[in-house]
Tab-separated table of C-alpha atoms in Angstrom:
chain	number	residue	atom	x	y	z
L	153	UNK	CA	3.052	-5.576	15.377
L	154	UNK	CA	1.777	-4.799	11.927
L	155	UNK	CA	3.662	-5.652	8.772
L	156	UNK	CA	2.503	-2.474	7.153
L	157	UNK	CA	3.234	-0.340	10.199
L	158	UNK	CA	0.376	1.997	9.487
L	159	UNK	CA	-1.093	4.266	12.173
L	160	UNK	CA	-3.954	2.845	14.219
L	161	UNK	CA	-6.693	4.435	16.292
L	162	UNK	CA	-6.111	4.691	20.031
L	163	UNK	CA	-9.687	5.042	21.214
L	164	UNK	CA	-13.123	4.501	19.801
L	165	UNK	CA	-15.803	7.153	19.359
L	166	UNK	CA	-19.218	6.736	20.923
L	167	UNK	CA	-21.502	3.970	19.718
L	168	UNK	CA	-23.800	6.521	18.141
L	169	UNK	CA	-20.963	8.111	16.194
L	170	UNK	CA	-19.689	4.720	15.089
L	171	UNK	CA	-23.115	3.842	13.716
L	172	UNK	CA	-23.295	7.131	11.850
L	173	UNK	CA	-19.794	6.821	10.441
L	174	UNK	CA	-20.305	3.260	9.307
L	175	UNK	CA	-23.533	4.191	7.587
L	176	UNK	CA	-21.859	7.101	5.788
L	177	UNK	CA	-18.938	4.943	4.680
L	178	UNK	CA	-21.112	2.143	3.353
L	179	UNK	CA	-23.309	4.608	1.473
L	180	UNK	CA	-20.258	6.263	-0.086
L	181	UNK	CA	-18.754	2.939	-1.110
L	182	UNK	CA	-22.061	2.076	-2.710
L	183	UNK	CA	-22.085	5.378	-4.615
L	184	UNK	CA	-18.538	4.875	-5.826
L	185	UNK	CA	-19.342	1.291	-6.744
L	186	UNK	CA	-22.110	2.534	-9.015
L	187	UNK	CA	-19.897	5.233	-10.524
L	188	UNK	CA	-16.945	2.893	-11.041
L	189	UNK	CA	-18.308	-0.639	-11.464
L	190	UNK	CA	-14.898	-1.922	-12.532
L	191	UNK	CA	-13.645	-1.438	-8.969
L	192	UNK	CA	-14.449	-3.738	-6.046
L	193	UNK	CA	-14.942	-1.614	-2.913
L	194	UNK	CA	-15.122	-2.799	0.651
L	195	UNK	CA	-14.928	-1.622	4.245
L	196	UNK	CA	-12.824	-3.474	6.815
L	197	UNK	CA	-14.780	-2.063	9.719
L	198	UNK	CA	-13.100	-4.014	12.490
L	199	UNK	CA	-9.626	-2.793	11.555
L	200	UNK	CA	-8.146	0.000	13.693
L	201	UNK	CA	-5.897	1.064	10.823
L	202	UNK	CA	-6.231	4.700	9.817
L	203	UNK	CA	-5.806	4.251	6.102
L	204	UNK	CA	-7.291	3.105	2.819
L	205	UNK	CA	-5.702	0.942	0.166
L	206	UNK	CA	-5.814	0.023	-3.505
L	207	UNK	CA	-4.484	-3.238	-4.886
L	208	UNK	CA	-4.937	-5.689	-7.697
L	209	UNK	CA	-5.355	-9.419	-7.887
L	210	UNK	CA	-4.852	-10.296	-11.516
L	211	UNK	CA	-7.290	-8.104	-13.390
L	212	UNK	CA	-9.562	-7.517	-10.384
L	213	UNK	CA	-9.118	-4.031	-8.923
L	214	UNK	CA	-9.797	-3.484	-5.253
L	215	UNK	CA	-10.245	-0.501	-2.958
L	216	UNK	CA	-10.460	-1.106	0.782
L	217	UNK	CA	-11.228	1.424	3.487
L	218	UNK	CA	-10.179	0.608	7.049
L	219	UNK	CA	-12.352	1.191	10.089
L	220	UNK	CA	-9.842	3.364	11.908
L	221	UNK	CA	-10.037	5.890	9.105
L	222	UNK	CA	-13.825	5.897	8.991
L	223	UNK	CA	-14.025	6.442	12.760
L	224	UNK	CA	-11.333	9.140	12.898
L	225	UNK	CA	-12.651	12.374	14.408
L	226	UNK	CA	-11.137	14.557	11.693
L	227	UNK	CA	-12.812	12.787	8.803
L	228	UNK	CA	-16.418	13.309	7.749
L	229	UNK	CA	-18.265	12.497	4.539
L	230	UNK	CA	-16.324	14.786	2.152
L	231	UNK	CA	-12.946	13.685	3.515
L	232	UNK	CA	-13.871	10.052	3.283
L	233	UNK	CA	-15.229	10.517	-0.229
L	234	UNK	CA	-12.036	12.204	-1.371
L	235	UNK	CA	-9.998	9.338	0.083
L	236	UNK	CA	-12.082	6.751	-1.742
L	237	UNK	CA	-11.708	8.834	-4.886
L	238	UNK	CA	-7.941	8.914	-4.339
L	239	UNK	CA	-7.731	5.115	-4.017
L	240	UNK	CA	-9.865	4.761	-7.127
L	241	UNK	CA	-7.380	7.093	-8.790
L	242	UNK	CA	-4.584	4.610	-8.169
L	243	UNK	CA	-6.436	2.303	-10.566
L	244	UNK	CA	-7.958	4.739	-13.041
L	245	UNK	CA	-5.971	7.974	-12.680
L	246	UNK	CA	-3.777	7.441	-15.710
L	247	UNK	CA	-0.220	8.665	-16.072
L	248	UNK	CA	2.272	9.078	-14.566
L	249	UNK	CA	2.492	5.761	-12.814
L	250	UNK	CA	4.425	5.143	-9.642
L	251	UNK	CA	7.954	4.261	-10.824
L	252	UNK	CA	8.285	1.775	-7.975
L	253	UNK	CA	4.892	0.106	-8.458
L	254	UNK	CA	4.239	0.195	-12.165
L	255	UNK	CA	0.638	-0.946	-12.211
L	256	UNK	CA	-0.670	2.024	-10.297
L	257	UNK	CA	-1.057	5.715	-10.843
L	258	UNK	CA	1.397	7.813	-8.857
L	259	UNK	CA	0.167	9.207	-5.526
L	260	UNK	CA	0.024	12.841	-6.679
L	261	UNK	CA	-1.750	12.030	-9.920
L	262	UNK	CA	-4.231	9.848	-7.991
L	263	UNK	CA	-5.018	12.912	-5.860
L	264	UNK	CA	-5.391	15.120	-8.922
L	265	UNK	CA	-7.634	12.645	-10.731
L	266	UNK	CA	-9.713	12.180	-7.581
L	267	UNK	CA	-10.469	15.895	-7.394
L	268	UNK	CA	-10.801	16.546	-11.085
L	269	UNK	CA	-12.645	13.458	-12.310
L	270	UNK	CA	-13.998	11.189	-9.584
L	271	UNK	CA	-15.516	13.734	-7.227
L	272	UNK	CA	-17.565	15.465	-9.970
L	273	UNK	CA	-18.840	12.080	-11.118
L	274	UNK	CA	-20.094	11.224	-7.645
L	275	UNK	CA	-21.010	14.640	-6.247
L	276	UNK	CA	-22.096	16.524	-9.355
L	277	UNK	CA	-22.553	20.242	-8.724
L	278	UNK	CA	-21.503	19.809	-5.096
L	279	UNK	CA	-18.107	18.416	-6.061
L	280	UNK	CA	-16.069	21.604	-5.749
L	281	UNK	CA	-17.182	22.367	-2.192
L	282	UNK	CA	-16.983	18.730	-1.129
L	283	UNK	CA	-13.482	18.374	-2.525
L	284	UNK	CA	-12.151	21.465	-0.769
L	285	UNK	CA	-13.714	20.415	2.524
L	286	UNK	CA	-12.315	16.937	2.086
L	287	UNK	CA	-8.886	18.303	1.216
L	288	UNK	CA	-8.800	20.345	4.414
L	289	UNK	CA	-9.741	17.259	6.408
L	290	UNK	CA	-6.992	15.182	4.812
L	291	UNK	CA	-4.461	17.945	5.522
L	292	UNK	CA	-5.546	17.940	9.157
L	293	UNK	CA	-5.443	14.130	9.293
L	294	UNK	CA	-1.853	14.111	8.066
L	295	UNK	CA	-0.917	16.651	10.709
L	296	UNK	CA	-2.552	14.443	13.345
L	297	UNK	CA	-0.823	11.281	12.154
L	298	UNK	CA	2.734	12.438	11.518
L	299	UNK	CA	3.667	12.160	15.224
L	300	UNK	CA	2.383	8.555	15.247
L	301	UNK	CA	4.576	7.362	12.402
L	302	UNK	CA	7.926	5.715	12.976
L	303	UNK	CA	11.007	7.872	12.594
L	304	UNK	CA	11.835	8.286	8.934
L	305	UNK	CA	8.473	6.824	7.950
L	306	UNK	CA	6.827	10.072	6.992
L	307	UNK	CA	4.401	10.200	4.032
L	308	UNK	CA	6.151	10.267	0.677
L	309	UNK	CA	4.140	13.235	-0.574
L	310	UNK	CA	3.818	16.219	1.738
L	311	UNK	CA	0.422	17.017	3.183
L	312	UNK	CA	0.588	20.623	2.027
L	313	UNK	CA	1.390	19.667	-1.540
L	314	UNK	CA	-1.435	17.153	-1.550
L	315	UNK	CA	-3.773	19.934	-0.471
L	316	UNK	CA	-2.622	22.078	-3.384
L	317	UNK	CA	-3.072	19.151	-5.769
L	318	UNK	CA	-6.638	18.577	-4.590
L	319	UNK	CA	-7.387	22.280	-4.997
L	320	UNK	CA	-5.908	22.328	-8.497
L	321	UNK	CA	-7.945	19.291	-9.489
L	322	UNK	CA	-11.135	20.782	-8.118
L	323	UNK	CA	-10.462	24.045	-9.958
L	324	UNK	CA	-9.536	22.325	-13.196
L	325	UNK	CA	-6.109	23.925	-13.308
L	326	UNK	CA	-2.825	22.157	-14.050
L	327	UNK	CA	-1.183	19.942	-11.432
L	328	UNK	CA	0.857	22.336	-9.243
L	329	UNK	CA	4.647	22.722	-9.383
L	330	UNK	CA	5.090	21.214	-5.907
L	331	UNK	CA	3.796	17.882	-7.242
L	332	UNK	CA	6.413	17.778	-9.944
L	333	UNK	CA	9.118	18.818	-7.495
L	334	UNK	CA	8.149	16.140	-4.991
L	335	UNK	CA	8.011	13.525	-7.743
L	336	UNK	CA	11.577	14.470	-8.734
L	337	UNK	CA	12.700	14.311	-5.115
L	338	UNK	CA	11.019	10.972	-4.400
L	339	UNK	CA	12.182	9.114	-7.471
L	340	UNK	CA	15.281	11.052	-8.459
L	341	UNK	CA	13.943	11.443	-11.978
L	342	UNK	CA	12.135	14.130	-13.956
L	343	UNK	CA	8.374	14.382	-13.794
L	344	UNK	CA	7.162	13.029	-17.130
L	345	UNK	CA	6.062	15.824	-19.411
L	346	UNK	CA	4.174	13.610	-21.828
L	347	UNK	CA	2.015	10.531	-21.595
L	348	UNK	CA	4.673	8.022	-22.489
L	349	UNK	CA	5.572	6.932	-18.944
Y	243	UNK	CA	0.704	-0.625	-2.484
Y	244	UNK	CA	-1.569	2.237	-3.216
Y	245	UNK	CA	-2.651	3.805	0.029
Y	246	UNK	CA	-3.866	7.083	1.386
Y	247	UNK	CA	-1.054	7.276	3.922
Y	248	UNK	CA	1.825	5.776	2.011
Y	249	UNK	CA	4.887	5.853	4.203
Y	250	UNK	CA	8.459	5.744	3.051
Y	251	UNK	CA	9.504	2.758	5.168
Y	252	UNK	CA	6.859	0.275	4.132
Y	253	UNK	CA	6.976	1.495	0.576
Y	254	UNK	CA	10.740	1.135	0.536
Y	255	UNK	CA	10.549	-2.568	1.315
Y	256	UNK	CA	7.955	-3.366	-1.347
Y	257	UNK	CA	9.753	-1.183	-3.865
Y	258	UNK	CA	13.025	-2.960	-3.151
Y	259	UNK	CA	11.601	-6.431	-3.732
Y	260	UNK	CA	9.830	-5.254	-6.860
Y	261	UNK	CA	13.082	-3.801	-8.160
Y	262	UNK	CA	15.036	-6.969	-7.393
Y	263	UNK	CA	12.552	-9.186	-9.191
Y	264	UNK	CA	12.293	-6.970	-12.243
Y	265	UNK	CA	15.629	-5.299	-13.003
Y	266	UNK	CA	17.627	-8.184	-11.528
Y	267	UNK	CA	15.317	-11.080	-12.334
Y	268	UNK	CA	17.967	-12.744	-14.488
Y	269	UNK	CA	20.212	-12.938	-11.446
Y	270	UNK	CA	17.456	-14.607	-9.423
Y	271	UNK	CA	16.738	-17.125	-12.157
Y	272	UNK	CA	20.142	-18.513	-11.244
Y	273	UNK	CA	19.062	-18.704	-7.600
Y	274	UNK	CA	15.699	-20.350	-8.236
Y	275	UNK	CA	16.545	-23.380	-6.120
Y	276	UNK	CA	16.383	-21.202	-2.991
Y	277	UNK	CA	12.651	-20.828	-3.646
Y	278	UNK	CA	11.945	-24.450	-4.534
Y	279	UNK	CA	9.781	-25.519	-1.622
Y	280	UNK	CA	9.745	-29.095	-2.879
Y	281	UNK	CA	13.483	-29.590	-2.623
Y	282	UNK	CA	14.981	-31.579	0.205
Y	283	UNK	CA	16.053	-29.248	2.969
Y	284	UNK	CA	13.492	-26.565	2.301
Y	285	UNK	CA	11.969	-26.168	5.722
Y	286	UNK	CA	9.555	-23.261	6.005
Y	287	UNK	CA	9.157	-23.665	9.756
Y	288	UNK	CA	11.253	-21.122	11.603
Y	289	UNK	CA	14.239	-19.869	9.634
Y	290	UNK	CA	14.421	-22.461	6.863
Y	291	UNK	CA	12.248	-20.924	4.162
Y	292	UNK	CA	12.171	-17.413	2.755
Y	293	UNK	CA	14.183	-16.177	5.709
Y	294	UNK	CA	16.961	-18.576	4.728
Y	295	UNK	CA	16.897	-17.236	1.175
Y	296	UNK	CA	16.918	-13.684	2.481
Y	297	UNK	CA	19.971	-14.336	4.614
Y	298	UNK	CA	21.868	-16.431	2.088
Y	299	UNK	CA	21.424	-14.872	-1.324
Y	300	UNK	CA	24.308	-12.505	-1.968
Y	301	UNK	CA	24.530	-10.418	-5.087
Y	302	UNK	CA	27.278	-8.217	-6.487
Y	303	UNK	CA	24.654	-5.642	-7.475
Y	304	UNK	CA	23.573	-5.114	-3.867
Y	305	UNK	CA	24.663	-1.801	-2.367
Y	306	UNK	CA	24.698	-3.332	1.110
Y	307	UNK	CA	28.031	-4.153	2.675
Y	308	UNK	CA	26.804	-7.686	3.403
Y	309	UNK	CA	25.446	-7.955	-0.189
Y	310	UNK	CA	22.195	-9.552	0.974
Y	311	UNK	CA	20.226	-8.481	-2.048
Y	312	UNK	CA	16.771	-9.417	-0.761
Y	313	UNK	CA	17.148	-6.803	1.955
Y	314	UNK	CA	16.941	-3.126	1.073
Y	315	UNK	CA	19.903	-0.810	1.154
Y	316	UNK	CA	19.687	2.037	3.613
Y	317	UNK	CA	21.919	4.995	2.840
Y	318	UNK	CA	23.938	6.244	5.825
Y	319	UNK	CA	21.775	8.259	8.164
Y	320	UNK	CA	18.512	6.707	7.013
Y	321	UNK	CA	16.598	5.650	10.110
Y	322	UNK	CA	15.095	2.390	8.890
Y	323	UNK	CA	16.707	-0.146	11.201
Y	324	UNK	CA	13.342	-1.053	12.637
Y	325	UNK	CA	11.928	-1.741	9.221
Y	326	UNK	CA	14.553	-4.397	8.479
Y	327	UNK	CA	14.215	-5.938	11.915
Y	328	UNK	CA	10.448	-6.018	11.548
Y	329	UNK	CA	10.711	-7.679	8.158
Y	330	UNK	CA	13.166	-10.330	9.394
Y	331	UNK	CA	10.904	-10.988	12.359
Y	332	UNK	CA	7.959	-11.330	10.013
Y	333	UNK	CA	9.767	-13.865	7.812
Y	334	UNK	CA	10.598	-16.057	10.802
Y	335	UNK	CA	7.816	-18.622	10.792
Y	336	UNK	CA	8.493	-20.059	14.244
Y	337	UNK	CA	5.409	-20.981	16.218
Y	338	UNK	CA	6.071	-18.167	18.661
Y	339	UNK	CA	6.222	-15.587	15.899
Y	340	UNK	CA	3.239	-16.990	14.039
Y	341	UNK	CA	1.206	-16.708	17.215
Y	342	UNK	CA	1.913	-12.974	17.126
Y	343	UNK	CA	1.099	-12.570	13.460
Y	344	UNK	CA	4.245	-13.334	11.461
Y	345	UNK	CA	4.304	-15.216	8.164
Y	346	UNK	CA	2.723	-18.669	8.406
Y	347	UNK	CA	4.708	-21.661	7.070
Y	348	UNK	CA	2.002	-22.467	4.508
Y	349	UNK	CA	2.221	-18.929	3.171
Y	350	UNK	CA	5.997	-19.045	3.137
Y	351	UNK	CA	5.631	-22.052	0.840
Y	352	UNK	CA	2.980	-20.294	-1.249
Y	353	UNK	CA	5.186	-17.258	-1.826
Y	354	UNK	CA	8.329	-19.281	-2.440
Y	355	UNK	CA	6.527	-21.576	-4.876
Y	356	UNK	CA	5.125	-18.618	-6.787
Y	357	UNK	CA	8.561	-17.016	-7.027
Y	358	UNK	CA	10.031	-20.334	-8.128
Y	359	UNK	CA	7.404	-20.731	-10.819
Y	360	UNK	CA	7.923	-17.200	-12.087
Y	361	UNK	CA	11.703	-17.557	-12.190
Y	362	UNK	CA	11.348	-20.696	-14.269
Y	363	UNK	CA	8.699	-19.264	-16.558
Y	364	UNK	CA	8.210	-16.531	-19.120
Y	365	UNK	CA	7.572	-13.799	-16.596
Y	366	UNK	CA	9.335	-10.460	-17.020
Y	367	UNK	CA	9.007	-9.576	-13.371
Y	368	UNK	CA	7.353	-10.340	-10.057
Y	369	UNK	CA	5.486	-7.729	-8.069
Y	370	UNK	CA	4.711	-7.929	-4.380
Y	371	UNK	CA	2.007	-6.257	-2.369
Y	372	UNK	CA	0.601	-6.575	1.142
Y	373	UNK	CA	-2.985	-5.937	2.130
Y	374	UNK	CA	-4.515	-5.865	5.568
Y	375	UNK	CA	-7.364	-8.316	5.988
Y	376	UNK	CA	-9.652	-9.431	8.786
Y	377	UNK	CA	-9.492	-13.178	8.283
Y	378	UNK	CA	-6.607	-15.628	8.408
Y	379	UNK	CA	-3.419	-14.755	6.584
Y	380	UNK	CA	-3.260	-16.020	2.996
Y	381	UNK	CA	-1.515	-15.395	-0.297
Y	382	UNK	CA	-2.967	-14.695	-3.723
Y	383	UNK	CA	-0.951	-15.307	-6.858
Y	384	UNK	CA	-2.067	-14.109	-10.261
Y	385	UNK	CA	-0.734	-13.296	-13.694
Y	386	UNK	CA	-0.966	-9.741	-14.936
Y	387	UNK	CA	-0.094	-7.894	-18.124
Y	388	UNK	CA	1.056	-4.306	-18.356
Y	389	UNK	CA	2.471	-2.652	-21.434
Y	390	UNK	CA	2.752	-6.019	-23.133
Y	391	UNK	CA	4.810	-7.621	-20.379
Y	392	UNK	CA	3.769	-10.595	-18.309
Y	393	UNK	CA	4.403	-10.457	-14.611
Y	394	UNK	CA	3.410	-12.407	-11.564
Y	395	UNK	CA	1.499	-10.547	-8.885
Y	396	UNK	CA	1.931	-11.923	-5.353
Y	397	UNK	CA	-0.290	-10.372	-2.700
Y	398	UNK	CA	0.041	-11.222	0.963
Y	399	UNK	CA	-3.260	-10.771	2.771
Y	400	UNK	CA	-2.428	-10.447	6.439
Y	401	UNK	CA	-4.364	-9.382	9.515
Y	402	UNK	CA	-3.217	-6.567	11.702
Y	403	UNK	CA	-2.189	-8.538	14.743
Y	404	UNK	CA	-1.948	-5.855	17.402
Y	405	UNK	CA	-4.259	-4.423	18.570
Y	406	UNK	CA	-6.766	-7.206	18.213
Y	407	UNK	CA	-9.674	-6.680	15.907
Y	408	UNK	CA	-12.677	-5.224	17.574
Y	409	UNK	CA	-15.250	-7.069	19.596
Y	410	UNK	CA	-17.772	-6.348	22.313
Y	411	UNK	CA	-15.099	-6.212	24.970
Y	412	UNK	CA	-13.378	-3.330	23.206
Y	413	UNK	CA	-16.637	-1.597	22.396
Y	414	UNK	CA	-16.114	-1.965	18.676
Y	415	UNK	CA	-19.246	-2.558	16.683
Y	416	UNK	CA	-19.316	-5.500	14.274
Y	417	UNK	CA	-19.866	-4.907	10.586
Y	418	UNK	CA	-23.309	-6.005	9.423
């Protein structure tokens, strides 16, 4: 039993693939650590959880990637990078914040910031391609995981909308209408139209 | 909790507690004794600690029919029965539950004491978060400021109990 109830891997990839994946993840975390020194990044390799997480302890900002995500067959370097960028976005993505967890940037805005700001900082001229590849992987991952989640425990932002948000961020266009609609639906309040929330 | 896969059920629980200890913190200031782990009768082992508070604090503002305000309200037709059961199981610090990964008595005391301190102090709110960790379960408590308000941040660091963390027998490689 897990308190968080997050999906977990059912089987492990080959030893060779594990070594490769771990190496890629550690290198990415190192790159993000250099780009965003105010964030403490780590990998919980032994965890089977297919997820990543952002949290704070006082003023210290953490991002943790779980082993089950790194080893997942659907996810390669661009997908993993976009996920790390997304978690970083919970800390640095700006407004709007999550109305139910006021310290952090809302899920959709964290996606948008990841694609628009973090990926270019880490990937430079390769950011656009890497972001779109990563976005497709995350869409596929969601589709893989939905059947594993408990009834009624579906993600609070639809996979398709997240894909559109990533694409908008990568293209430098405005956050798409689906994001605002899903924000309204999730929190039963209007999507903030200014930077006062 | 900021997470890549942020599910409604787990988020609902954290959001509920955060709402209770922000919007309704004045109500809980009047119930602070429930969280005083130093008082006679506070027994974190089994059902005597936070689980007791959860089952015995009733508030008029709760939308639940039983008015247990530390438990979330589920609108009719919302399939979250398992979430509540899982949470109640987790708060039960009996030896049998702890062996399977529930809240440890020492951490029950740590959380209760932090809540008690915040309710008696100048804090505007208390926020709760849970993070998966590889080591033993523990609790971090820290002060934080946002938008000029002081709040207490309580983070439960807890291992994923099932399946067991990897080892040679499972073929999982250790982290260097």
